Amino acid sequence: MSEEKQRKMALRRDAGFRKPKEPAPNVYGPEYAMSFACFTCKTAHKRHFDVPPCDYPKSMECPVCKDKMANVGRYFKAPKKSDESQWKKVRFLVDHGFLFQHVYELKEDGGHYRVDYPKTLSEARDFVIKYKEQAWQVPL
Ligand SMILES: [Zn+2]
């Protein structure tokens, strides 16, 4: 074996030793906290789990009222408790499988772009029909 080859193998071996054996803890840090919305309390709770975001539970028990809360993702902004119509809209969307996951509109050229979530309940009624193929099954 040539010296050059031996040197390269040693380098590769050293590089291998430097690799951590276990994945670093908190690979998915607190920035991956998801909001869970409770429709009974009309509030959202942030939760962080040490699993990839796609493995987060779709629902969990509300710590206050024990009702089921829906995982509405990282970007959910809870309406004010007093804002009945916004909470109605959120509930309607979640009931139809829209948990604030990204929803896309296909373009004629084959591309796609992200669509904004509806601002009102009446917009939401059209939204859930138009994008029903992208709805999720939610065990609420
Ligand atoms: Zn609750």
PDB file of C-alpha atoms and ligand atoms in Angstrom:
ATOM      1  CA  MET A   1       0.000   0.000   0.000  1.00  0.00           C
ATOM      2  CA  SER A   2       1.401   3.383  -0.937  1.00  0.00           C
ATOM      3  CA  GLU A   3       2.177   5.940   1.734  1.00  0.00           C
ATOM      4  CA  GLU A   4      -0.270   8.332   0.126  1.00  0.00           C
ATOM      5  CA  LYS A   5      -3.066   5.802   0.346  1.00  0.00           C
ATOM      6  CA  GLN A   6      -2.274   5.034   3.985  1.00  0.00           C
ATOM      7  CA  ARG A   7      -2.304   8.729   4.801  1.00  0.00           C
ATOM      8  CA  LYS A   8      -5.714   9.166   3.204  1.00  0.00           C
ATOM      9  CA  MET A   9      -7.136   6.187   5.063  1.00  0.00           C
ATOM     10  CA  ALA A  10      -5.850   7.543   8.362  1.00  0.00           C
ATOM     11  CA  LEU A  11      -7.441  10.900   7.622  1.00  0.00           C
ATOM     12  CA  ARG A  12     -10.740   9.265   6.838  1.00  0.00           C
ATOM     13  CA  ARG A  13     -10.537   7.187  10.028  1.00  0.00           C
ATOM     14  CA  ASP A  14      -9.825  10.285  12.135  1.00  0.00           C
ATOM     15  CA  ALA A  15     -12.715  12.096  10.516  1.00  0.00           C
ATOM     16  CA  GLY A  16     -14.896   9.128  11.380  1.00  0.00           C
ATOM     17  CA  PHE A  17     -13.860   9.247  15.045  1.00  0.00           C
ATOM     18  CA  ARG A  18     -14.880  12.869  15.289  1.00  0.00           C
ATOM     19  CA  LYS A  19     -18.439  12.074  14.290  1.00  0.00           C
ATOM     20  CA  PRO A  20     -20.735  11.869  17.326  1.00  0.00           C
ATOM     21  CA  LYS A  21     -22.173   8.387  17.700  1.00  0.00           C
ATOM     22  CA  GLU A  22     -25.575   9.598  18.840  1.00  0.00           C
ATOM     23  CA  PRO A  23     -27.458  12.389  17.096  1.00  0.00           C
ATOM     24  CA  ALA A  24     -27.081  15.592  19.096  1.00  0.00           C
ATOM     25  CA  PRO A  25     -29.934  16.049  21.566  1.00  0.00           C
ATOM     26  CA  ASN A  26     -32.507  18.664  20.665  1.00  0.00           C
ATOM     27  CA  VAL A  27     -31.807  18.476  16.945  1.00  0.00           C
ATOM     28  CA  TYR A  28     -35.258  19.870  16.677  1.00  0.00           C
ATOM     29  CA  GLY A  29     -34.970  22.716  19.149  1.00  0.00           C
ATOM     30  CA  PRO A  30     -37.612  24.817  20.853  1.00  0.00           C
ATOM     31  CA  GLU A  31     -38.074  26.717  17.595  1.00  0.00           C
ATOM     32  CA  TYR A  32     -39.971  23.613  16.507  1.00  0.00           C
ATOM     33  CA  ALA A  33     -42.548  24.093  19.229  1.00  0.00           C
ATOM     34  CA  MET A  34     -46.026  23.622  17.840  1.00  0.00           C
ATOM     35  CA  SER A  35     -49.182  25.338  18.917  1.00  0.00           C
ATOM     36  CA  PHE A  36     -52.076  23.238  20.101  1.00  0.00           C
ATOM     37  CA  ALA A  37     -55.422  24.998  19.985  1.00  0.00           C
ATOM     38  CA  CYS A  38     -58.160  24.289  22.512  1.00  0.00           C
ATOM     39  CA  PHE A  39     -61.598  25.273  21.228  1.00  0.00           C
ATOM     40  CA  THR A  40     -63.157  24.985  24.649  1.00  0.00           C
ATOM     41  CA  CYS A  41     -60.718  27.323  26.409  1.00  0.00           C
ATOM     42  CA  LYS A  42     -60.182  29.357  23.208  1.00  0.00           C
ATOM     43  CA  THR A  43     -56.476  29.410  23.747  1.00  0.00           C
ATOM     44  CA  ALA A  44     -53.317  27.834  22.325  1.00  0.00           C
ATOM     45  CA  HIS A  45     -50.512  26.035  24.149  1.00  0.00           C
ATOM     46  CA  LYS A  46     -47.014  25.654  22.706  1.00  0.00           C
ATOM     47  CA  ARG A  47     -45.444  22.231  22.980  1.00  0.00           C
ATOM     48  CA  HIS A  48     -42.015  20.949  21.986  1.00  0.00           C
ATOM     49  CA  PHE A  49     -41.220  17.257  21.475  1.00  0.00           C
ATOM     50  CA  ASP A  50     -37.823  15.668  20.834  1.00  0.00           C
ATOM     51  CA  VAL A  51     -38.975  14.074  17.599  1.00  0.00           C
ATOM     52  CA  PRO A  52     -39.027  15.312  14.015  1.00  0.00           C
ATOM     53  CA  PRO A  53     -41.871  17.799  13.479  1.00  0.00           C
ATOM     54  CA  CYS A  54     -43.689  15.337  11.190  1.00  0.00           C
ATOM     55  CA  ASP A  55     -43.916  12.897  14.132  1.00  0.00           C
ATOM     56  CA  TYR A  56     -45.574  15.401  16.455  1.00  0.00           C
ATOM     57  CA  PRO A  57     -48.995  14.267  17.628  1.00  0.00           C
ATOM     58  CA  LYS A  58     -51.884  15.692  15.607  1.00  0.00           C
ATOM     59  CA  SER A  59     -53.818  16.276  18.797  1.00  0.00           C
ATOM     60  CA  MET A  60     -53.356  16.175  22.548  1.00  0.00           C
ATOM     61  CA  GLU A  61     -55.274  16.714  25.761  1.00  0.00           C
ATOM     62  CA  CYS A  62     -55.771  20.269  26.985  1.00  0.00           C
ATOM     63  CA  PRO A  63     -53.995  20.697  30.340  1.00  0.00           C
ATOM     64  CA  VAL A  64     -56.833  22.918  31.542  1.00  0.00           C
ATOM     65  CA  CYS A  65     -60.155  21.430  30.399  1.00  0.00           C
ATOM     66  CA  LYS A  66     -58.930  17.975  29.217  1.00  0.00           C
ATOM     67  CA  ASP A  67     -60.659  18.479  25.881  1.00  0.00           C
ATOM     68  CA  LYS A  68     -58.734  17.555  22.748  1.00  0.00           C
ATOM     69  CA  MET A  69     -56.454  20.198  21.286  1.00  0.00           C
ATOM     70  CA  ALA A  70     -55.451  20.259  17.634  1.00  0.00           C
ATOM     71  CA  ASN A  71     -51.836  20.639  16.495  1.00  0.00           C
ATOM     72  CA  VAL A  72     -52.035  23.814  14.459  1.00  0.00           C
ATOM     73  CA  GLY A  73     -48.325  24.062  13.759  1.00  0.00           C
ATOM     74  CA  ARG A  74     -45.535  26.513  14.264  1.00  0.00           C
ATOM     75  CA  TYR A  75     -47.083  29.586  12.767  1.00  0.00           C
ATOM     76  CA  PHE A  76     -50.513  29.603  14.344  1.00  0.00           C
ATOM     77  CA  LYS A  77     -51.459  32.836  16.024  1.00  0.00           C
ATOM     78  CA  ALA A  78     -54.339  32.341  18.412  1.00  0.00           C
ATOM     79  CA  PRO A  79     -57.191  34.828  18.040  1.00  0.00           C
ATOM     80  CA  LYS A  80     -58.235  36.717  21.138  1.00  0.00           C
ATOM     81  CA  LYS A  81     -60.403  34.691  23.503  1.00  0.00           C
ATOM     82  CA  SER A  82     -63.230  37.146  22.880  1.00  0.00           C
ATOM     83  CA  ASP A  83     -62.989  36.864  19.100  1.00  0.00           C
ATOM     84  CA  GLU A  84     -65.757  34.298  18.642  1.00  0.00           C
ATOM     85  CA  SER A  85     -65.897  34.556  14.861  1.00  0.00           C
ATOM     86  CA  GLN A  86     -62.170  33.944  14.414  1.00  0.00           C
ATOM     87  CA  TRP A  87     -62.298  30.944  16.746  1.00  0.00           C
ATOM     88  CA  LYS A  88     -65.289  29.651  14.777  1.00  0.00           C
ATOM     89  CA  LYS A  89     -63.254  29.966  11.606  1.00  0.00           C
ATOM     90  CA  VAL A  90     -60.258  28.127  13.124  1.00  0.00           C
ATOM     91  CA  ARG A  91     -62.536  25.363  14.408  1.00  0.00           C
ATOM     92  CA  PHE A  92     -64.179  25.081  10.993  1.00  0.00           C
ATOM     93  CA  LEU A  93     -60.800  24.786   9.256  1.00  0.00           C
ATOM     94  CA  VAL A  94     -59.533  22.171  11.722  1.00  0.00           C
ATOM     95  CA  ASP A  95     -62.781  20.187  11.435  1.00  0.00           C
ATOM     96  CA  HIS A  96     -62.193  20.058   7.696  1.00  0.00           C
ATOM     97  CA  GLY A  97     -58.600  18.896   8.020  1.00  0.00           C
ATOM     98  CA  PHE A  98     -56.844  22.223   7.638  1.00  0.00           C
ATOM     99  CA  LEU A  99     -54.451  22.534  10.578  1.00  0.00           C
ATOM    100  CA  PHE A 100     -52.553  25.460   9.172  1.00  0.00           C
ATOM    101  CA  GLN A 101     -50.347  23.135   7.154  1.00  0.00           C
ATOM    102  CA  HIS A 102     -49.097  24.652   3.928  1.00  0.00           C
ATOM    103  CA  VAL A 103     -51.686  24.599   1.171  1.00  0.00           C
ATOM    104  CA  TYR A 104     -50.706  25.006  -2.450  1.00  0.00           C
ATOM    105  CA  GLU A 105     -52.351  26.180  -5.620  1.00  0.00           C
ATOM    106  CA  LEU A 106     -51.118  24.594  -8.820  1.00  0.00           C
ATOM    107  CA  LYS A 107     -50.054  26.926 -11.582  1.00  0.00           C
ATOM    108  CA  GLU A 108     -50.704  26.264 -15.255  1.00  0.00           C
ATOM    109  CA  ASP A 109     -46.977  25.913 -15.942  1.00  0.00           C
ATOM    110  CA  GLY A 110     -46.839  22.973 -13.518  1.00  0.00           C
ATOM    111  CA  GLY A 111     -45.392  24.976 -10.612  1.00  0.00           C
ATOM    112  CA  HIS A 112     -47.178  25.658  -7.382  1.00  0.00           C
ATOM    113  CA  TYR A 113     -47.388  28.456  -4.881  1.00  0.00           C
ATOM    114  CA  ARG A 114     -48.504  28.643  -1.292  1.00  0.00           C
ATOM    115  CA  VAL A 115     -51.914  30.092  -0.639  1.00  0.00           C
ATOM    116  CA  ASP A 116     -52.828  32.174   2.383  1.00  0.00           C
ATOM    117  CA  TYR A 117     -55.331  30.861   4.871  1.00  0.00           C
ATOM    118  CA  PRO A 118     -58.793  32.461   4.753  1.00  0.00           C
ATOM    119  CA  LYS A 119     -59.396  35.492   6.928  1.00  0.00           C
ATOM    120  CA  THR A 120     -63.083  34.952   7.571  1.00  0.00           C
ATOM    121  CA  LEU A 121     -65.466  32.045   8.114  1.00  0.00           C
ATOM    122  CA  SER A 122     -67.182  32.644   4.780  1.00  0.00           C
ATOM    123  CA  GLU A 123     -63.828  32.587   2.971  1.00  0.00           C
ATOM    124  CA  ALA A 124     -63.030  29.407   4.894  1.00  0.00           C
ATOM    125  CA  ARG A 125     -66.162  27.712   3.492  1.00  0.00           C
ATOM    126  CA  ASP A 126     -64.864  28.170  -0.062  1.00  0.00           C
ATOM    127  CA  PHE A 127     -61.308  27.320   0.975  1.00  0.00           C
ATOM    128  CA  VAL A 128     -62.108  23.864   2.394  1.00  0.00           C
ATOM    129  CA  ILE A 129     -63.952  22.938  -0.807  1.00  0.00           C
ATOM    130  CA  LYS A 130     -61.343  24.317  -3.169  1.00  0.00           C
ATOM    131  CA  TYR A 131     -58.408  22.611  -1.424  1.00  0.00           C
ATOM    132  CA  LYS A 132     -60.146  19.517  -0.057  1.00  0.00           C
ATOM    133  CA  GLU A 133     -57.575  17.186  -1.671  1.00  0.00           C
ATOM    134  CA  GLN A 134     -54.960  18.716   0.653  1.00  0.00           C
ATOM    135  CA  ALA A 135     -56.973  18.218   3.849  1.00  0.00           C
ATOM    136  CA  TRP A 136     -55.575  16.014   6.629  1.00  0.00           C
ATOM    137  CA  GLN A 137     -57.362  13.329   8.620  1.00  0.00           C
ATOM    138  CA  VAL A 138     -57.552  14.596  12.158  1.00  0.00           C
ATOM    139  CA  PRO A 139     -58.552  12.468  15.148  1.00  0.00           C
ATOM    140  CA  LEU A 140     -60.403  15.179  17.068  1.00  0.00           C
TER     141      LEU A 140
HETATM  142 ZN    ZN B   1     -59.030  23.583  27.103  1.00  0.00          ZN
END
